[in-house]
Amino acid sequence: MSEATFYLSTPIYYVNDAPHIGHAYTTTAGDVLTRWHRQRGERVWFLTGTDEHGTKVARTAAANGVQPQDWCDRLVDDAWRPVLSTVDAANDDFIRTTSERHRKGVQRFWEVVRENGHVYEGSYEGPYCVGCEEFKFPGDLVPGVEEFAGEQVCAVHGRPVESLSEPNWFFRLSSFQDALLAHYEAHPEAVQPTSARNEVLSFIRSGLADISMSRSSVSWGIPLPWDPAQVVYVWFDALLNYVTAVGYGAEPGTPEAEQFEQTWPASVHLVGKDILRFHAVYWPAMLLAAGLPLPATVFAHGWLLVGGEKMSKTKLTGIAPHTIVDHFGSDAFRYYFLRAIAFGQDGSFSWEDMAARYQAELANGLGNLAARATAMVERYCEGVLPSSGLLGPAETALRDKLSAAAATADAAVLVLDFAGGIGAIKEFVDAVNLYVTEQAPWVLAKNGETERLHAVLYTICESLRGIAVLYHPVMPKATTELWSQLGAAAGLGAIGDQLVTGAGDWGQLPAGSLVVKGESLFPRLDEPAS
């Protein structure tokens, strides 16, 4: 196992919103990427969690007649943790901003930044969007429509902002303009994709202004250690989860401190493009102010759209993940959203498109291939995988295609081109299905060509071995079942221990493996209720 830790985070999701497939999309992408790195033999840490402070949570809790902490506890237990199971996320940690470890880390961080001279007392007056929990600049607002015509509204929520006037503590963001530009010039990979990098550079070059790092009119938050009458501004609290979760602020010599040394800086922060400014401008400036190294990459993916608009609880366009998973299954959910949408671009969810891909690519493609292969080994070889014998031209060609597919998929996933990686594996599945049609093992069996039949059946099953390994980070349930049907565990070990970097090496599935035709990997689906 390599010494470096591949540390990936999702944004921490604002607990006051119900989870929708946009949230699950980000988590799924993070899960697939971290599973892939695990199957490269790397040490991995996958973090997700919830953002629980701020005005919006406090007001909603009051409206429901409960304390903010009770409100957060209920939402985390009933909504946010369950969605991880819904999409089969294998996260290593779940951080809550109301946890004691986070509070201690946040207070220690801002003490360090203040000691370094990057915080000062002042007053803020201007627009604030409670929905975004964000201080807005005039250029962030747009003309309202319909009931808000004639007013300036938040471009994200389409609702009027509030006017604030309060004494706050300010962070000297302007001091880091040149350092941020120099960092991004030296490390073009630090913000991806290119469109996001260009947006960040443009914003920094336009000039950075100091920003409030505290609130005096909000009580639901983490108190400033030197001014308990104020709480840390919710974003400057939330962003710190990426370091507090891995031990920042812990006493030297403790396991938590050791974890921080081994894990930070992060390898990838996955974020939605609407929160790019916080993660690629404010966050790295905060880290510089505290003397900490910057994350390797902030990757801003696009939005999932419904009816041409970003999903939103406010606009009633959110779709709960279980609505899709209950019908198609979690594997199909994971496959579809990373296969059908280029990561980094906007994409529209279509139930019809998902149903079509499920049938064509999963049920008729991989599922049918597995069913035919295992059934033929049971029928013609009594369930015992035969020896491959000598490879003919068709088998050699398929061997070479598996090697190429594995290399292409690995290269693609490492740069977060999930669609490209999955597409390369899917093309190999198609090639194997064509091989089955062309070689017609049922004809070989009928004609008594036993040696040739055995070579063909081994080739199909060995191809499925490679497919199972490569698809495992994407579809862990189906591939685990396929691994069992191939009898691979006895000779090769658990599928999660197989290296994707070795998936293309031919001849690994041992002859003599016990092959069993099991349940359909992707069963026929009933039409959803209208």
Coordinates of C-alpha atoms in Angstrom, one line a residue:
M1 CA 0.0 0.0 0.0
S2 CA 1.3 3.5 -0.9
E3 CA 2.3 5.9 1.9
A4 CA 0.3 8.8 0.6
T5 CA -3.4 9.1 1.5
F6 CA -5.9 9.8 -1.2
Y7 CA -8.2 12.1 0.8
L8 CA -11.5 13.0 -0.9
S9 CA -14.4 15.1 0.5
T10 CA -17.8 15.9 -0.6
P11 CA -19.2 19.3 0.5
I12 CA -21.0 19.0 3.8
Y13 CA -24.6 19.2 2.9
Y14 CA -26.8 21.9 4.5
V15 CA -29.0 19.9 6.9
N16 CA -32.1 22.1 6.5
D17 CA -32.6 20.9 2.9
A18 CA -34.0 17.4 2.2
P19 CA -31.6 15.2 0.3
H20 CA -32.2 15.1 -3.4
I21 CA -30.4 13.3 -6.3
G22 CA -28.1 16.3 -6.7
H23 CA -26.7 15.6 -3.3
A24 CA -26.6 11.9 -4.0
Y25 CA -24.8 12.6 -7.3
T26 CA -21.9 14.2 -5.6
T27 CA -21.7 11.5 -3.0
T28 CA -21.8 8.8 -5.6
A29 CA -19.0 10.4 -7.6
G30 CA -16.9 10.6 -4.5
D31 CA -17.7 7.0 -3.6
V32 CA -16.8 5.6 -7.0
L33 CA -13.6 7.6 -7.1
T34 CA -12.5 6.5 -3.6
R35 CA -13.4 2.9 -4.3
W36 CA -11.3 3.0 -7.5
H37 CA -8.3 4.4 -5.6
R38 CA -8.7 1.7 -2.9
Q39 CA -8.6 -0.9 -5.7
R40 CA -5.3 0.7 -6.9
G41 CA -3.9 -0.3 -3.5
E42 CA -3.9 3.2 -2.1
R43 CA -4.6 4.4 1.4
V44 CA -7.9 6.3 1.2
W45 CA -10.0 8.5 3.4
F46 CA -13.5 9.5 2.2
L47 CA -15.3 12.2 4.1
T48 CA -18.9 13.5 3.9
G49 CA -21.2 15.1 6.5
T50 CA -23.6 17.9 7.3
D51 CA -23.5 21.7 7.8
E52 CA -25.8 22.5 10.8
H53 CA -25.3 26.1 11.8
G54 CA -26.7 29.4 10.6
T55 CA -29.8 31.6 10.4
K56 CA -31.8 29.3 8.2
V57 CA -31.5 26.3 10.6
A58 CA -32.3 28.4 13.7
R59 CA -35.4 30.0 12.1
T60 CA -36.7 26.6 10.8
A61 CA -36.2 25.0 14.2
A62 CA -38.1 27.8 15.9
A63 CA -40.9 27.6 13.3
N64 CA -41.2 23.9 14.2
G65 CA -41.2 24.6 18.0
V66 CA -37.9 22.7 18.7
Q67 CA -34.3 23.6 19.6
P68 CA -31.8 23.9 16.7
Q69 CA -29.8 20.9 18.0
D70 CA -32.9 18.7 18.2
W71 CA -33.9 19.8 14.7
C72 CA -30.4 18.9 13.3
D73 CA -30.3 15.6 15.1
R74 CA -33.6 14.6 13.7
L75 CA -32.7 15.5 10.1
V76 CA -29.3 13.8 10.3
D77 CA -30.8 10.6 11.7
D78 CA -33.9 10.5 9.5
A79 CA -32.6 11.9 6.2
W80 CA -28.9 12.5 5.7
R81 CA -27.3 9.3 7.1
P82 CA -29.9 7.0 5.5
V83 CA -29.2 8.4 2.0
L84 CA -25.6 7.1 2.3
S85 CA -27.0 3.6 2.6
T86 CA -29.4 4.3 -0.2
V87 CA -26.6 4.9 -2.7
D88 CA -24.2 2.4 -1.1
A89 CA -21.6 5.0 -0.1
A90 CA -18.6 3.5 1.7
N91 CA -17.5 6.7 3.5
D92 CA -14.8 6.6 6.2
D93 CA -16.1 9.4 8.3
F94 CA -19.2 11.6 8.7
I95 CA -18.5 15.1 10.1
R96 CA -21.2 17.2 11.8
T97 CA -20.5 20.9 12.4
T98 CA -22.3 20.6 15.8
S99 CA -19.8 18.0 17.0
E100 CA -17.3 18.8 19.7
R101 CA -14.3 17.9 17.7
H102 CA -15.4 20.3 15.0
R103 CA -16.1 23.2 17.5
K104 CA -12.6 22.8 19.1
G105 CA -10.9 22.7 15.7
V106 CA -12.7 25.8 14.4
Q107 CA -11.9 27.8 17.5
R108 CA -8.3 26.8 17.4
F109 CA -8.1 27.6 13.7
W110 CA -9.4 31.2 14.0
E111 CA -7.2 31.8 17.1
V112 CA -4.2 30.9 14.9
V113 CA -5.4 33.2 12.1
R114 CA -6.0 36.1 14.5
E115 CA -2.6 35.5 16.1
N116 CA -1.1 35.7 12.5
G117 CA -2.7 39.2 12.1
H118 CA -5.4 38.3 9.5
V119 CA -8.5 39.2 11.5
Y120 CA -9.7 42.7 12.6
E121 CA -12.9 44.2 14.1
G122 CA -15.2 46.2 11.9
S123 CA -18.9 46.7 10.7
Y124 CA -20.8 45.1 7.9
E125 CA -23.6 46.7 6.0
G126 CA -25.1 45.2 2.9
P127 CA -27.2 42.3 1.4
Y128 CA -27.3 38.8 2.8
C129 CA -29.1 35.8 1.4
V130 CA -30.3 33.5 4.2
G131 CA -30.9 30.7 1.7
C132 CA -27.2 30.8 0.6
E133 CA -26.1 31.9 4.1
E134 CA -23.9 34.3 2.1
F135 CA -22.9 37.9 2.2
K136 CA -23.7 39.2 -1.3
F137 CA -22.1 41.7 -3.6
P138 CA -24.3 43.9 -5.7
G139 CA -23.2 42.0 -8.8
D140 CA -24.5 38.8 -7.3
L141 CA -28.1 40.0 -7.5
V142 CA -30.5 39.9 -10.4
P143 CA -33.8 41.5 -11.2
G144 CA -36.8 39.6 -9.7
V145 CA -39.6 38.2 -11.7
E146 CA -43.3 37.6 -11.1
E147 CA -44.1 38.3 -7.4
F148 CA -40.6 39.8 -6.9
A149 CA -40.6 42.0 -10.0
G150 CA -39.0 45.3 -9.3
E151 CA -36.7 43.9 -6.6
Q152 CA -33.2 42.6 -6.6
V153 CA -33.1 38.9 -5.8
C154 CA -30.5 36.1 -5.1
A155 CA -29.5 34.6 -8.5
V156 CA -29.6 31.1 -6.9
H157 CA -32.9 31.2 -5.0
G158 CA -34.8 33.9 -6.9
R159 CA -35.9 35.5 -3.7
P160 CA -35.1 38.9 -2.2
V161 CA -32.1 39.2 0.1
E162 CA -32.1 40.8 3.5
S163 CA -30.2 44.0 4.5
L164 CA -27.7 43.6 7.3
S165 CA -26.0 46.1 9.5
E166 CA -24.0 44.7 12.3
P167 CA -20.5 44.8 14.0
N168 CA -18.4 41.8 13.0
W169 CA -14.9 40.6 12.8
F170 CA -13.4 40.6 9.3
F171 CA -11.0 38.3 7.6
R172 CA -8.2 40.0 5.5
L173 CA -9.1 38.2 2.3
S174 CA -7.6 41.1 0.2
S175 CA -4.1 40.2 1.5
F176 CA -4.1 36.9 -0.3
Q177 CA -5.0 38.0 -3.8
D178 CA -1.5 37.8 -5.2
A179 CA -0.7 34.6 -3.4
L180 CA -3.8 32.9 -4.8
L181 CA -3.1 34.0 -8.3
A182 CA 0.5 32.8 -8.0
H183 CA -0.7 29.4 -6.7
Y184 CA -3.2 28.9 -9.5
E185 CA -0.7 29.9 -12.1
A186 CA 1.8 27.4 -10.7
H187 CA -0.8 24.7 -10.2
P188 CA -3.4 24.7 -13.1
E189 CA -4.8 21.4 -11.8
A190 CA -5.8 23.0 -8.5
V191 CA -9.2 24.1 -9.8
Q192 CA -11.0 21.9 -12.4
P193 CA -12.6 21.8 -14.9
T194 CA -11.0 24.5 -17.0
S195 CA -14.2 26.6 -17.0
A196 CA -14.2 26.6 -13.2
R197 CA -10.5 27.6 -13.1
N198 CA -11.2 30.5 -15.5
E199 CA -14.1 31.7 -13.4
V200 CA -12.0 31.6 -10.2
L201 CA -9.1 33.5 -11.8
S202 CA -11.5 36.1 -13.2
F203 CA -13.0 36.7 -9.8
I204 CA -9.6 37.0 -8.0
R205 CA -8.3 39.4 -10.7
S206 CA -11.3 41.6 -10.3
G207 CA -10.1 42.4 -6.8
L208 CA -10.7 40.7 -3.4
A209 CA -12.4 42.6 -0.6
D210 CA -12.2 41.7 3.1
I211 CA -15.2 39.7 4.3
S212 CA -17.0 39.2 7.6
M213 CA -15.8 36.0 9.4
S214 CA -18.3 36.4 12.2
R215 CA -22.0 37.3 13.0
S216 CA -23.2 39.3 15.9
S217 CA -26.9 38.9 15.2
V218 CA -26.9 35.1 15.1
S219 CA -26.6 32.8 18.1
W220 CA -26.7 29.4 16.5
G221 CA -23.1 28.8 15.7
I222 CA -19.6 28.4 17.1
P223 CA -18.7 31.3 19.5
L224 CA -15.5 33.2 18.7
P225 CA -13.0 32.2 21.4
W226 CA -12.0 35.9 22.0
D227 CA -15.5 37.4 21.6
P228 CA -18.2 35.0 22.7
A229 CA -20.9 37.5 21.8
Q230 CA -20.2 36.6 18.2
V231 CA -20.3 33.3 16.3
V232 CA -18.1 32.2 13.4
Y233 CA -19.8 33.0 10.1
V234 CA -21.5 29.7 9.0
W235 CA -19.3 29.3 5.8
F236 CA -16.1 30.0 7.7
D237 CA -17.3 27.4 10.2
A238 CA -18.4 24.8 7.6
L239 CA -15.3 25.0 5.3
L240 CA -13.1 24.0 8.2
N241 CA -14.7 20.5 8.4
Y242 CA -12.2 19.3 5.9
V243 CA -9.4 19.8 8.5
T244 CA -11.3 19.3 11.7
A245 CA -12.5 15.9 10.6
V246 CA -9.0 14.6 10.1
G247 CA -7.6 15.9 13.4
Y248 CA -6.7 19.6 13.0
G249 CA -6.3 21.2 16.4
A250 CA -5.7 18.0 18.3
E251 CA -3.0 17.8 20.9
P252 CA 0.4 16.8 19.5
G253 CA 1.2 13.1 19.8
T254 CA -2.4 12.0 19.8
P255 CA -3.9 9.7 17.2
E256 CA -5.9 12.6 15.9
A257 CA -2.9 14.7 15.4
E258 CA -1.1 11.8 13.7
Q259 CA -4.1 11.4 11.3
F260 CA -3.9 15.0 10.3
E261 CA -0.2 14.7 9.5
Q262 CA -0.9 11.6 7.4
T263 CA -4.0 12.9 5.6
W264 CA -3.8 16.6 5.0
P265 CA -3.7 18.2 2.4
A266 CA -6.8 16.9 0.7
S267 CA -6.4 15.2 -2.7
V268 CA -9.8 16.3 -4.1
H269 CA -12.6 18.5 -2.8
L270 CA -15.8 17.7 -4.8
V271 CA -18.2 20.7 -4.9
G272 CA -21.1 21.9 -6.9
K273 CA -20.3 24.8 -9.1
D274 CA -22.5 27.2 -7.2
I275 CA -20.2 27.0 -4.1
L276 CA -17.0 27.2 -6.1
R277 CA -16.1 30.7 -4.9
F278 CA -16.1 29.6 -1.2
H279 CA -13.9 26.6 -2.0
A280 CA -11.4 28.0 -4.5
V281 CA -11.1 31.6 -3.1
Y282 CA -12.1 31.9 0.6
W283 CA -11.0 28.4 1.7
P284 CA -7.4 28.5 0.3
A285 CA -7.0 32.1 1.6
M286 CA -8.0 30.8 5.0
L287 CA -5.5 28.0 4.8
L288 CA -2.7 30.4 3.8
A289 CA -3.6 32.6 6.7
A290 CA -3.3 29.6 9.1
G291 CA 0.0 28.4 7.5
L292 CA -1.5 25.2 6.2
P293 CA -0.9 23.6 2.8
L294 CA -3.6 23.9 0.1
P295 CA -5.7 21.0 -1.3
A296 CA -4.4 19.5 -4.5
T297 CA -7.7 19.9 -6.5
V298 CA -11.1 21.5 -6.1
F299 CA -13.4 20.0 -8.7
A300 CA -16.6 21.7 -9.4
H301 CA -19.2 19.5 -11.1
G302 CA -22.3 20.7 -12.9
W303 CA -25.9 20.7 -11.9
L304 CA -28.5 18.0 -12.3
L305 CA -31.4 19.7 -14.0
V306 CA -35.2 19.0 -13.9
G307 CA -37.2 20.9 -16.5
G308 CA -34.2 22.9 -17.4
E309 CA -33.6 24.1 -13.8
K310 CA -31.3 23.1 -11.0
M311 CA -33.0 20.9 -8.5
S312 CA -34.2 22.9 -5.5
K313 CA -36.3 22.3 -2.5
T314 CA -37.5 26.0 -2.7
K315 CA -38.7 25.5 -6.3
L316 CA -40.1 22.0 -5.5
T317 CA -38.0 20.4 -8.2
G318 CA -36.0 18.0 -5.9
I319 CA -36.2 14.3 -6.4
A320 CA -35.5 12.0 -3.5
P321 CA -32.7 9.4 -4.3
H322 CA -34.8 6.5 -2.9
T323 CA -37.5 7.3 -5.6
I324 CA -35.1 6.2 -8.2
V325 CA -33.2 3.5 -6.2
D326 CA -36.3 1.8 -5.1
H327 CA -37.2 1.2 -8.8
F328 CA -33.8 0.7 -10.5
G329 CA -31.5 -0.4 -7.7
S330 CA -28.5 1.4 -6.3
D331 CA -26.1 -0.1 -8.8
A332 CA -28.1 1.3 -11.7
F333 CA -28.4 4.7 -10.0
R334 CA -24.6 4.9 -9.6
Y335 CA -24.0 3.6 -13.2
Y336 CA -26.5 5.9 -14.9
F337 CA -25.6 9.2 -13.3
L338 CA -21.8 8.8 -13.9
R339 CA -22.3 7.2 -17.4
A340 CA -24.9 9.5 -18.9
I341 CA -23.5 12.9 -17.7
A342 CA -20.0 14.2 -18.3
F343 CA -18.7 15.0 -14.9
G344 CA -18.1 18.8 -14.7
Q345 CA -21.0 19.7 -17.0
D346 CA -24.7 20.2 -16.4
G347 CA -27.0 17.2 -17.2
S348 CA -30.7 16.6 -17.2
F349 CA -32.2 13.6 -15.5
S350 CA -34.6 11.6 -17.6
W351 CA -36.5 8.6 -16.3
E352 CA -37.0 7.4 -19.9
D353 CA -33.3 7.6 -20.7
M354 CA -32.4 5.8 -17.5
A355 CA -34.9 3.1 -18.2
A356 CA -33.6 2.7 -21.8
R357 CA -29.9 2.5 -20.6
Y358 CA -30.8 0.1 -17.8
Q359 CA -32.5 -2.3 -20.3
A360 CA -29.9 -1.9 -23.1
E361 CA -26.6 -1.6 -21.3
L362 CA -27.2 -3.4 -18.0
A363 CA -30.0 -6.0 -18.4
N364 CA -29.4 -6.9 -22.1
G365 CA -25.7 -6.1 -22.0
L366 CA -23.8 -7.2 -18.9
G367 CA -26.7 -9.1 -17.2
N368 CA -27.5 -11.2 -20.2
L369 CA -23.8 -11.9 -20.9
A370 CA -23.3 -13.2 -17.3
A371 CA -26.5 -15.3 -17.4
R372 CA -25.5 -16.9 -20.8
A373 CA -21.9 -17.6 -19.7
T374 CA -22.8 -19.2 -16.3
A375 CA -25.6 -21.2 -17.8
M376 CA -23.4 -22.6 -20.6
V377 CA -20.7 -23.6 -18.1
E378 CA -23.3 -25.4 -16.0
R379 CA -24.8 -27.1 -19.0
Y380 CA -21.8 -28.1 -20.9
C381 CA -19.1 -28.5 -18.2
E382 CA -21.2 -29.4 -15.1
G383 CA -20.5 -26.1 -13.5
V384 CA -16.7 -26.5 -13.6
L385 CA -14.7 -23.8 -15.5
P386 CA -12.6 -25.6 -18.1
S387 CA -9.0 -24.8 -19.0
S388 CA -8.6 -22.2 -21.8
G389 CA -6.2 -24.3 -23.9
L390 CA -4.4 -22.4 -26.7
L391 CA -5.7 -19.0 -27.6
G392 CA -6.8 -18.5 -31.1
P393 CA -7.0 -15.2 -33.0
A394 CA -10.4 -14.3 -31.6
E395 CA -9.3 -15.0 -28.0
T396 CA -6.1 -13.0 -28.5
A397 CA -8.0 -10.1 -29.8
L398 CA -10.4 -10.1 -26.8
R399 CA -7.5 -10.4 -24.4
D400 CA -5.9 -7.3 -26.0
K401 CA -9.2 -5.5 -25.8
L402 CA -9.5 -6.2 -22.1
S403 CA -6.0 -4.9 -21.4
A404 CA -6.8 -1.7 -23.4
A405 CA -10.1 -1.2 -21.7
A406 CA -8.5 -1.5 -18.2
A407 CA -5.8 1.0 -19.1
T408 CA -8.3 3.5 -20.6
A409 CA -10.7 3.2 -17.7
D410 CA -8.0 3.7 -15.2
A411 CA -6.6 6.8 -16.9
A412 CA -10.1 8.3 -17.3
V413 CA -11.3 7.7 -13.7
L414 CA -8.1 9.2 -12.3
V415 CA -9.0 12.5 -14.0
L416 CA -12.7 12.2 -12.9
D417 CA -13.8 11.4 -16.4
F418 CA -16.3 8.8 -15.1
A419 CA -18.3 8.7 -18.4
G420 CA -15.2 7.9 -20.3
G421 CA -14.0 5.2 -17.9
I422 CA -17.4 3.5 -17.7
G423 CA -17.7 3.8 -21.5
A424 CA -14.5 2.0 -22.0
I425 CA -15.7 -0.9 -19.9
K426 CA -19.1 -0.9 -21.6
E427 CA -17.4 -1.2 -25.0
F428 CA -15.5 -4.3 -23.8
V429 CA -18.8 -5.8 -22.6
D430 CA -20.2 -5.2 -26.1
A431 CA -17.1 -6.9 -27.6
V432 CA -17.5 -10.0 -25.4
N433 CA -21.2 -10.2 -26.4
L434 CA -20.2 -10.0 -30.0
Y435 CA -17.6 -12.7 -29.4
V436 CA -20.3 -15.0 -27.9
T437 CA -22.5 -14.5 -31.0
E438 CA -19.6 -15.1 -33.4
Q439 CA -18.2 -18.2 -31.7
A440 CA -21.6 -19.7 -31.0
P441 CA -20.6 -22.1 -28.2
W442 CA -23.9 -23.9 -28.4
V443 CA -23.0 -24.9 -32.0
L444 CA -19.6 -26.1 -30.8
A445 CA -21.3 -28.2 -28.2
K446 CA -23.7 -29.7 -30.7
N447 CA -20.9 -30.5 -33.1
G448 CA -18.8 -32.1 -30.4
E449 CA -15.9 -29.6 -30.7
T450 CA -15.1 -29.9 -27.0
E451 CA -11.6 -28.4 -27.0
R452 CA -12.8 -25.3 -28.9
L453 CA -15.9 -25.1 -26.7
H454 CA -13.8 -25.1 -23.6
A455 CA -11.5 -22.3 -24.9
V456 CA -14.5 -20.2 -25.7
L457 CA -16.2 -20.7 -22.4
Y458 CA -13.1 -19.9 -20.5
T459 CA -12.5 -16.8 -22.5
I460 CA -16.1 -15.5 -21.8
C461 CA -15.7 -16.2 -18.0
E462 CA -12.2 -14.7 -17.8
S463 CA -13.6 -11.6 -19.6
L464 CA -16.3 -11.4 -17.0
R465 CA -13.7 -11.6 -14.3
G466 CA -12.0 -8.5 -15.7
I467 CA -15.3 -6.7 -16.2
A468 CA -16.4 -7.5 -12.6
V469 CA -13.2 -6.0 -11.2
L470 CA -13.4 -2.8 -13.3
Y471 CA -17.1 -2.3 -12.6
H472 CA -16.8 -3.0 -8.9
P473 CA -16.3 0.6 -7.8
V474 CA -19.3 1.6 -9.9
M475 CA -21.7 -1.3 -9.1
P476 CA -20.5 -3.1 -6.0
K477 CA -23.6 -5.2 -5.4
A478 CA -24.0 -6.6 -9.0
T479 CA -20.2 -7.3 -9.3
T480 CA -20.1 -9.0 -5.9
E481 CA -22.9 -11.3 -7.1
L482 CA -21.1 -11.9 -10.5
W483 CA -17.9 -12.7 -8.6
S484 CA -19.8 -15.3 -6.6
Q485 CA -21.3 -16.8 -9.8
L486 CA -17.9 -17.1 -11.4
G487 CA -16.5 -18.9 -8.3
A488 CA -13.7 -16.4 -8.3
A489 CA -13.4 -15.8 -4.5
A490 CA -11.9 -19.3 -3.9
G491 CA -8.9 -18.8 -6.1
L492 CA -8.6 -15.0 -6.2
G493 CA -10.0 -13.6 -2.9
A494 CA -12.6 -11.0 -2.3
I495 CA -13.5 -8.8 -5.3
G496 CA -12.8 -5.6 -3.3
D497 CA -9.2 -6.7 -2.9
Q498 CA -8.6 -7.0 -6.7
L499 CA -6.5 -4.3 -8.3
V500 CA -8.1 -2.4 -11.1
T501 CA -4.5 -1.8 -12.4
G502 CA -4.2 -5.6 -12.8
A503 CA -7.7 -6.2 -14.1
G504 CA -6.5 -6.4 -17.7
D505 CA -3.9 -9.1 -17.1
W506 CA -5.3 -12.2 -18.8
G507 CA -5.7 -15.7 -17.4
Q508 CA -6.3 -15.0 -13.7
L509 CA -9.6 -16.9 -13.2
P510 CA -8.4 -20.5 -12.2
A511 CA -9.6 -23.4 -14.3
G512 CA -11.7 -25.6 -12.0
S513 CA -13.6 -22.7 -10.5
L514 CA -17.2 -23.7 -9.6
V515 CA -19.5 -21.6 -11.8
V516 CA -23.1 -21.2 -10.8
K517 CA -26.0 -19.5 -12.6
G518 CA -27.4 -17.3 -10.0
E519 CA -30.0 -14.6 -9.8
S520 CA -30.3 -12.1 -12.6
L521 CA -27.8 -9.2 -12.1
F522 CA -30.3 -6.7 -13.5
P523 CA -33.9 -8.1 -13.4
R524 CA -36.7 -7.0 -15.6
L525 CA -38.4 -3.9 -14.2
D526 CA -42.1 -3.2 -13.9
E527 CA -43.4 0.1 -15.2
P528 CA -43.3 2.7 -12.4
A529 CA -46.7 3.8 -11.0
S530 CA -47.9 7.0 -12.6

